[in-house]
PDB file of C-alpha atoms in Angstrom:
ATOM      1  CA  LYS Q 151       6.169   2.097  -1.047  1.00 90.00           C
ATOM      2  CA  ALA Q 152       4.123   4.635   1.637  1.00 93.00           C
ATOM      3  CA  PHE Q 153       1.810   4.590   4.026  1.00 94.00           C
ATOM      4  CA  LEU Q 154      -1.624   6.456   3.348  1.00 94.00           C
ATOM      5  CA  ASN Q 155      -1.856   9.478   3.831  1.00 94.00           C
ATOM      6  CA  HIS Q 156       2.196  10.143   5.094  1.00 96.00           C
ATOM      7  CA  THR Q 157       4.994  10.761   2.815  1.00 95.00           C
ATOM      8  CA  ALA Q 158       7.043   9.495  -0.758  1.00 95.00           C
ATOM      9  CA  TYR Q 159      10.340   8.979  -1.164  1.00 95.00           C
ATOM     10  CA  LEU Q 160      10.470   9.197  -4.996  1.00 93.00           C
ATOM     11  CA  SER Q 161      14.570   8.656  -6.153  1.00 89.00           C
ATOM     12  CA  CYS Q 162      16.486  11.018  -8.607  1.00 87.00           C
ATOM     13  CA  TYR Q 163      20.009   9.507  -8.305  1.00 80.00           C
ATOM     14  CA  PHE Q 164      22.412   9.801 -10.587  1.00 77.00           C
ATOM     15  CA  PRO Q 165      26.279   9.337 -10.864  1.00 74.00           C
ATOM     16  CA  ASN Q 166      29.083  11.898 -10.595  1.00 67.00           C
ATOM     17  CA  SER Q 167      25.816  13.875  -8.791  1.00 64.00           C
ATOM     18  CA  GLN Q 168      27.653  15.706  -5.701  1.00 64.00           C
ATOM     19  CA  LYS Q 169      29.616  16.741  -8.197  1.00 69.00           C
ATOM     20  CA  THR Q 170      27.263  18.103 -10.469  1.00 71.00           C
ATOM     21  CA  ASP Q 171      26.384  22.369  -9.061  1.00 72.00           C
ATOM     22  CA  ILE Q 172      22.312  22.129  -8.518  1.00 73.00           C
ATOM     23  CA  ASN Q 173      22.217  25.820 -10.654  1.00 77.00           C
ATOM     24  CA  ASP Q 174      23.083  24.459 -14.016  1.00 78.00           C
ATOM     25  CA  LEU Q 175      20.384  22.032 -14.009  1.00 84.00           C
ATOM     26  CA  ARG Q 176      16.155  21.886 -14.258  1.00 86.00           C
ATOM     27  CA  VAL Q 177      14.601  19.295 -12.055  1.00 88.00           C
ATOM     28  CA  PHE Q 178      11.457  17.839 -13.219  1.00 89.00           C
ATOM     29  CA  TRP Q 179       8.780  14.929 -11.118  1.00 93.00           C
ATOM     30  CA  GLN Q 180       6.566  14.263 -14.131  1.00 93.00           C
ATOM     31  CA  LYS Q 181       3.270  11.573 -13.205  1.00 92.00           C
ATOM     32  CA  GLY Q 182       2.424   9.693 -16.760  1.00 85.00           C
ATOM     33  CA  ALA Q 183       2.348  12.259 -19.701  1.00 81.00           C
ATOM     34  CA  VAL Q 184       0.919  15.332 -19.029  1.00 83.00           C
ATOM     35  CA  GLU Q 185       1.237  15.712 -14.808  1.00 89.00           C
ATOM     36  CA  VAL Q 186       3.430  18.077 -13.536  1.00 89.00           C
ATOM     37  CA  VAL Q 187       4.504  17.176  -9.765  1.00 91.00           C
ATOM     38  CA  HIS Q 188       7.520  18.745  -9.313  1.00 90.00           C
ATOM     39  CA  GLU Q 189      10.258  21.862 -10.724  1.00 88.00           C
ATOM     40  CA  VAL Q 190      13.337  22.793 -10.160  1.00 85.00           C
ATOM     41  CA  TYR Q 191      14.833  25.819 -12.273  1.00 84.00           C
ATOM     42  CA  TYR Q 192      18.359  26.051 -11.696  1.00 82.00           C
ATOM     43  CA  GLY Q 193      18.744  26.069  -8.357  1.00 75.00           C
ATOM     44  CA  GLN Q 194      15.111  27.636  -7.709  1.00 79.00           C
ATOM     45  CA  GLU Q 195      11.980  26.174  -6.726  1.00 81.00           C
ATOM     46  CA  LYS Q 196       9.444  26.557  -8.947  1.00 82.00           C
ATOM     47  CA  HIS Q 197       5.108  26.098  -8.819  1.00 80.00           C
ATOM     48  CA  ASP Q 198       4.203  27.863 -11.761  1.00 81.00           C
ATOM     49  CA  ASN Q 199       3.604  24.856 -14.498  1.00 83.00           C
ATOM     50  CA  LEU Q 200       2.617  22.414 -11.118  1.00 85.00           C
ATOM     51  CA  SER Q 201      -0.795  20.037 -11.807  1.00 88.00           C
ATOM     52  CA  PRO Q 202      -2.823  21.641  -8.846  1.00 89.00           C
ATOM     53  CA  GLN Q 203      -2.698  18.122  -6.603  1.00 90.00           C
ATOM     54  CA  TYR Q 204       0.663  19.088  -5.783  1.00 90.00           C
ATOM     55  CA  ILE Q 205       0.824  22.356  -4.608  1.00 89.00           C
ATOM     56  CA  ASN Q 206       1.389  22.278  -1.615  1.00 90.00           C
ATOM     57  CA  ARG Q 207       2.646  18.610  -1.745  1.00 92.00           C
ATOM     58  CA  THR Q 208       6.182  18.855  -2.953  1.00 92.00           C
ATOM     59  CA  LYS Q 209       9.458  18.831  -1.528  1.00 89.00           C
ATOM     60  CA  MET Q 210      12.122  18.242  -3.120  1.00 86.00           C
ATOM     61  CA  ASP Q 211      15.911  17.338  -1.140  1.00 84.00           C
ATOM     62  CA  MET Q 212      18.993  18.087  -3.158  1.00 79.00           C
ATOM     63  CA  GLY Q 213      21.831  16.453  -0.815  1.00 77.00           C
ATOM     64  CA  LYS Q 214      19.761  13.158  -1.715  1.00 83.00           C
ATOM     65  CA  TRP Q 215      17.800  13.198  -5.430  1.00 84.00           C
ATOM     66  CA  THR Q 216      14.831  12.644  -3.357  1.00 90.00           C
ATOM     67  CA  LEU Q 217      11.118  13.479  -3.483  1.00 92.00           C
ATOM     68  CA  GLN Q 218       8.626  13.972  -0.591  1.00 94.00           C
ATOM     69  CA  LEU Q 219       5.433  13.595  -1.738  1.00 94.00           C
ATOM     70  CA  LEU Q 220       3.364  14.788   1.256  1.00 95.00           C
ATOM     71  CA  ASN Q 221       0.812  13.474   2.540  1.00 94.00           C
ATOM     72  CA  ALA Q 222       0.193  10.263  -0.176  1.00 94.00           C
ATOM     73  CA  GLY Q 223      -3.284   8.881  -1.470  1.00 93.00           C
ATOM     74  CA  ILE Q 224      -4.725   5.889  -3.825  1.00 94.00           C
ATOM     75  CA  VAL Q 225      -4.689   8.972  -6.203  1.00 92.00           C
ATOM     76  CA  ASP Q 226      -0.844   9.368  -5.964  1.00 93.00           C
ATOM     77  CA  GLU Q 227       0.049   6.016  -7.061  1.00 93.00           C
ATOM     78  CA  GLY Q 228       1.267   5.464 -10.605  1.00 93.00           C
ATOM     79  CA  GLU Q 229       4.943   5.609 -12.489  1.00 94.00           C
ATOM     80  CA  TYR Q 230       6.912   8.305 -11.732  1.00 94.00           C
ATOM     81  CA  THR Q 231       9.342  10.233 -14.466  1.00 94.00           C
ATOM     82  CA  CYS Q 232      12.666  12.340 -13.184  1.00 93.00           C
ATOM     83  CA  ILE Q 233      14.230  14.714 -16.047  1.00 91.00           C
ATOM     84  CA  ILE Q 234      17.974  15.869 -15.314  1.00 89.00           C
ATOM     85  CA  GLN Q 235      18.638  18.711 -18.003  1.00 87.00           C
ATOM     86  CA  HIS Q 236      21.926  20.080 -17.314  1.00 85.00           C
ATOM     87  CA  ARG Q 237      22.806  23.777 -18.843  1.00 79.00           C
ATOM     88  CA  ASP Q 238      25.482  23.117 -22.514  1.00 73.00           C
ATOM     89  CA  ARG Q 239      26.456  25.488 -23.431  1.00 73.00           C
ATOM     90  CA  GLY Q 240      22.888  27.868 -23.293  1.00 69.00           C
ATOM     91  CA  SER Q 241      20.915  25.110 -24.197  1.00 78.00           C
ATOM     92  CA  PRO Q 242      19.802  22.791 -21.374  1.00 82.00           C
ATOM     93  CA  LYS Q 243      20.464  19.374 -22.038  1.00 85.00           C
ATOM     94  CA  VAL Q 244      19.484  15.664 -21.169  1.00 88.00           C
ATOM     95  CA  ILE Q 245      21.938  14.154 -18.622  1.00 86.00           C
ATOM     96  CA  HIS Q 246      19.521  11.726 -16.566  1.00 87.00           C
ATOM     97  CA  THR Q 247      16.147  10.389 -16.363  1.00 90.00           C
ATOM     98  CA  SER Q 248      14.889   7.820 -14.258  1.00 90.00           C
ATOM     99  CA  GLU Q 249      11.156   6.022 -12.783  1.00 92.00           C
ATOM    100  CA  CYS Q 250       9.192   5.240 -10.238  1.00 91.00           C
ATOM    101  CA  LEU Q 251       6.079   3.057  -9.202  1.00 93.00           C
ATOM    102  CA  LEU Q 252       5.330   4.544  -5.921  1.00 94.00           C
ATOM    103  CA  HIS Q 253       2.255   1.368  -3.922  1.00 94.00           C
ATOM    104  CA  ILE Q 254      -0.223   3.096  -1.293  1.00 94.00           C
ATOM    105  CA  ILE Q 255      -0.630   0.819   1.294  1.00 94.00           C
ATOM    106  CA  ALA Q 256      -3.286   0.876   4.281  1.00 94.00           C
ATOM    107  CA  ASN Q 257      -3.216  -1.100   6.685  1.00 93.00           C
ATOM    108  CA  TYR Q 258      -6.134  -3.783   7.499  1.00 95.00           C
ATOM    109  CA  SER Q 259      -7.755  -3.959  10.954  1.00 95.00           C
ATOM    110  CA  GLN Q 260      -7.308  -6.746  12.568  1.00 96.00           C
ATOM    111  CA  PRO Q 261      -9.287  -9.611  11.971  1.00 96.00           C
ATOM    112  CA  GLU Q 262     -12.437 -10.696  14.082  1.00 95.00           C
ATOM    113  CA  ILE Q 263     -14.619 -13.691  14.108  1.00 94.00           C
ATOM    114  CA  ALA Q 264     -17.989 -13.473  14.629  1.00 91.00           C
ATOM    115  CA  TRP Q 265     -21.079 -16.419  16.177  1.00 84.00           C
ATOM    116  CA  LEU Q 266     -23.493 -16.307  12.934  1.00 77.00           C
ATOM    117  CA  HIS Q 267     -26.474 -17.725  16.240  1.00 70.00           C
ATOM    118  CA  THR Q 268     -27.409 -17.815  18.183  1.00 66.00           C
ATOM    119  CA  GLY Q 269     -28.842 -20.444  22.015  1.00 66.00           C
ATOM    120  CA  ASP Q 270     -26.841 -23.060  23.062  1.00 70.00           C
ATOM    121  CA  LEU Q 271     -24.423 -25.202  20.876  1.00 69.00           C
ATOM    122  CA  LYS Q 272     -25.833 -28.936  20.504  1.00 70.00           C
ATOM    123  CA  PRO Q 273     -23.343 -32.059  19.899  1.00 67.00           C
ATOM    124  CA  ASN Q 274     -22.785 -32.196  15.816  1.00 69.00           C
ATOM    125  CA  ALA Q 275     -25.106 -29.538  15.048  1.00 75.00           C
ATOM    126  CA  TYR Q 276     -24.581 -26.568  13.075  1.00 79.00           C
ATOM    127  CA  LEU Q 277     -21.434 -23.976  13.642  1.00 83.00           C
ATOM    128  CA  ASN Q 278     -21.128 -20.500  11.253  1.00 88.00           C
ATOM    129  CA  LEU Q 279     -18.745 -18.169  11.415  1.00 91.00           C
ATOM    130  CA  PHE Q 280     -17.883 -14.792  10.289  1.00 93.00           C
ATOM    131  CA  CYS Q 281     -14.707 -13.165   9.870  1.00 95.00           C
ATOM    132  CA  SER Q 282     -13.889  -9.811   9.026  1.00 96.00           C
ATOM    133  CA  SER Q 283     -10.957  -7.076   8.195  1.00 96.00           C
ATOM    134  CA  SER Q 284     -11.700  -3.461   6.668  1.00 95.00           C
ATOM    135  CA  GLY Q 285     -10.114  -0.161   5.639  1.00 94.00           C
ATOM    136  CA  GLY Q 286      -7.238  -1.721   3.945  1.00 95.00           C
ATOM    137  CA  TYR Q 287      -4.964  -0.859   1.119  1.00 95.00           C
ATOM    138  CA  PRO Q 288      -4.312  -2.794  -1.423  1.00 93.00           C
ATOM    139  CA  GLU Q 289      -6.613  -5.577  -1.933  1.00 92.00           C
ATOM    140  CA  ALA Q 290      -6.300  -8.800  -0.060  1.00 92.00           C
ATOM    141  CA  LYS Q 291      -5.372 -12.386  -1.529  1.00 89.00           C
ATOM    142  CA  GLN Q 292      -7.115 -14.421   0.653  1.00 92.00           C
ATOM    143  CA  MET Q 293      -8.143 -15.325   3.698  1.00 94.00           C
ATOM    144  CA  THR Q 294      -8.069 -18.976   5.611  1.00 94.00           C
ATOM    145  CA  TRP Q 295      -9.302 -20.826   8.512  1.00 94.00           C
ATOM    146  CA  LEU Q 296      -8.144 -22.109  10.650  1.00 93.00           C
ATOM    147  CA  ILE Q 297      -9.213 -24.975  13.189  1.00 91.00           C
ATOM    148  CA  SER Q 298      -6.297 -26.552  15.273  1.00 90.00           C
ATOM    149  CA  TYR Q 299      -7.694 -30.104  18.030  1.00 86.00           C
ATOM    150  CA  GLU Q 300      -5.569 -33.050  18.869  1.00 84.00           C
ATOM    151  CA  ASN Q 301      -2.410 -30.466  18.876  1.00 85.00           C
ATOM    152  CA  LYS Q 302      -3.552 -30.950  14.774  1.00 88.00           C
ATOM    153  CA  THR Q 303      -4.257 -27.737  12.712  1.00 88.00           C
ATOM    154  CA  TYR Q 304      -6.298 -28.177  10.032  1.00 87.00           C
ATOM    155  CA  ARG Q 305      -6.586 -25.020   7.135  1.00 91.00           C
ATOM    156  CA  HIS Q 306     -10.201 -23.985   5.198  1.00 88.00           C
ATOM    157  CA  MET Q 307      -9.571 -21.959   2.150  1.00 87.00           C
ATOM    158  CA  HIS Q 308     -13.808 -20.648   1.936  1.00 85.00           C
ATOM    159  CA  HIS Q 309     -14.624 -17.842  -0.679  1.00 89.00           C
ATOM    160  CA  MET Q 310     -13.448 -14.355   0.733  1.00 92.00           C
ATOM    161  CA  ASP Q 311     -15.949 -11.535  -0.353  1.00 94.00           C
ATOM    162  CA  VAL Q 312     -14.661  -7.925  -1.101  1.00 95.00           C
ATOM    163  CA  SER Q 313     -16.082  -4.586  -0.805  1.00 95.00           C
ATOM    164  CA  GLN Q 314     -14.147  -1.735  -1.913  1.00 94.00           C
ATOM    165  CA  ASP Q 315     -15.238   1.745  -1.528  1.00 93.00           C
ATOM    166  CA  ALA Q 316     -16.320   4.235  -3.391  1.00 93.00           C
ATOM    167  CA  VAL Q 317     -14.707   7.654  -1.693  1.00 91.00           C
ATOM    168  CA  THR Q 318     -11.753   6.465   0.426  1.00 91.00           C
ATOM    169  CA  LYS Q 319     -11.117   3.129  -2.202  1.00 93.00           C
ATOM    170  CA  LEU Q 320      -9.959   0.864   0.761  1.00 95.00           C
ATOM    171  CA  TYR Q 321     -11.405  -2.790   0.738  1.00 96.00           C
ATOM    172  CA  ASN Q 322     -13.383  -4.577   3.174  1.00 96.00           C
ATOM    173  CA  VAL Q 323     -13.569  -7.563   3.360  1.00 96.00           C
ATOM    174  CA  THR Q 324     -15.732 -10.933   5.104  1.00 95.00           C
ATOM    175  CA  SER Q 325     -15.459 -14.669   4.958  1.00 95.00           C
ATOM    176  CA  LYS Q 326     -17.768 -17.487   6.491  1.00 93.00           C
ATOM    177  CA  LEU Q 327     -17.362 -20.807   8.160  1.00 91.00           C
ATOM    178  CA  ASN Q 328     -19.332 -23.866   8.653  1.00 87.00           C
ATOM    179  CA  ILE Q 329     -18.886 -26.837   9.638  1.00 83.00           C
ATOM    180  CA  THR Q 330     -19.841 -29.247  12.555  1.00 82.00           C
ATOM    181  CA  VAL Q 331     -19.539 -28.440  16.360  1.00 72.00           C
ATOM    182  CA  PRO Q 332     -17.513 -30.771  17.149  1.00 71.00           C
ATOM    183  CA  THR Q 333     -17.120 -32.858  20.067  1.00 73.00           C
ATOM    184  CA  ASN Q 334     -15.493 -34.402  23.132  1.00 77.00           C
ATOM    185  CA  THR Q 335     -12.347 -31.867  22.281  1.00 82.00           C
ATOM    186  CA  PHE Q 336     -10.579 -27.995  23.093  1.00 86.00           C
ATOM    187  CA  THR Q 337     -10.616 -26.502  19.808  1.00 87.00           C
ATOM    188  CA  ASN Q 338      -9.272 -22.914  18.111  1.00 91.00           C
ATOM    189  CA  ILE Q 339      -9.637 -21.951  15.439  1.00 92.00           C
ATOM    190  CA  SER Q 340      -8.326 -18.669  13.690  1.00 94.00           C
ATOM    191  CA  CYS Q 341      -8.873 -15.930  10.639  1.00 95.00           C
ATOM    192  CA  LEU Q 342      -6.006 -15.659   8.117  1.00 94.00           C
ATOM    193  CA  LEU Q 343      -5.749 -12.694   6.556  1.00 94.00           C
ATOM    194  CA  HIS Q 344      -2.649 -13.215   3.937  1.00 93.00           C
ATOM    195  CA  LEU Q 345      -1.846  -9.375   2.125  1.00 91.00           C
ATOM    196  CA  GLY Q 346       0.240 -11.318   0.059  1.00 82.00           C
ATOM    197  CA  GLU Q 347       3.999 -11.492  -0.904  1.00 77.00           C
ATOM    198  CA  GLN Q 348       5.306  -8.814   1.421  1.00 77.00           C
ATOM    199  CA  LEU Q 349       2.778  -7.241   3.028  1.00 82.00           C
ATOM    200  CA  GLY Q 350       2.498 -10.510   5.154  1.00 87.00           C
ATOM    201  CA  SER Q 351      -0.203 -11.988   7.732  1.00 91.00           C
ATOM    202  CA  LEU Q 352      -2.798 -10.710   9.331  1.00 92.00           C
ATOM    203  CA  VAL Q 353      -4.535 -13.326  12.207  1.00 94.00           C
ATOM    204  CA  SER Q 354      -7.067 -13.352  14.247  1.00 94.00           C
ATOM    205  CA  VAL Q 355      -7.962 -13.627  17.738  1.00 93.00           C
ATOM    206  CA  PRO Q 356      -8.367 -17.063  18.708  1.00 91.00           C
ATOM    207  CA  LEU Q 357     -11.996 -18.403  19.628  1.00 89.00           C
ATOM    208  CA  GLY Q 358     -12.267 -21.668  21.646  1.00 87.00           C
ATOM    209  CA  ILE Q 359     -14.652 -23.992  21.379  1.00 82.00           C
TER     210      ILE Q 359
END
């Protein structure tokens, strides 16, 4: 995983790598079947065959056998293959291959709750709220409303609208809540955005009524 516009680190470590002379190796990184990402030719980095989108964006850390992909974008997501060939009596022989799946992450903004009506709140009237979060990647999983009063919290799962920016590919998410205005009790309402098992959740500032 790598954060959007940060450096992605793709490992190609293999057994006995410390005992192998880099000057006897050809190292290729490619994305998919056709895009050449990086090439080290018997100890020297070669740039002749690189796909245009990777020129001046890659560096190989020979000590850690790790490729650095600078300014990683959403278009860089995908599977990368590292192929290492050893100079064996003149003809190169493949001694190691490894694959790396790159996922890009962009932080969503903290969810914000907004009112969808004006005027005073009246008991038993309907309360219309709107929660939104923007600029994130990948697509969020779910938006949940948390309504707390009298030491209890109730969860409301409502439909989440998702839109994706055509240029940046980042997601914006929104959800609406329509409930009866609570009477004679203080109520806190929060909005929780679930990003997925490994990415956790974001919660809004509570709205007190």
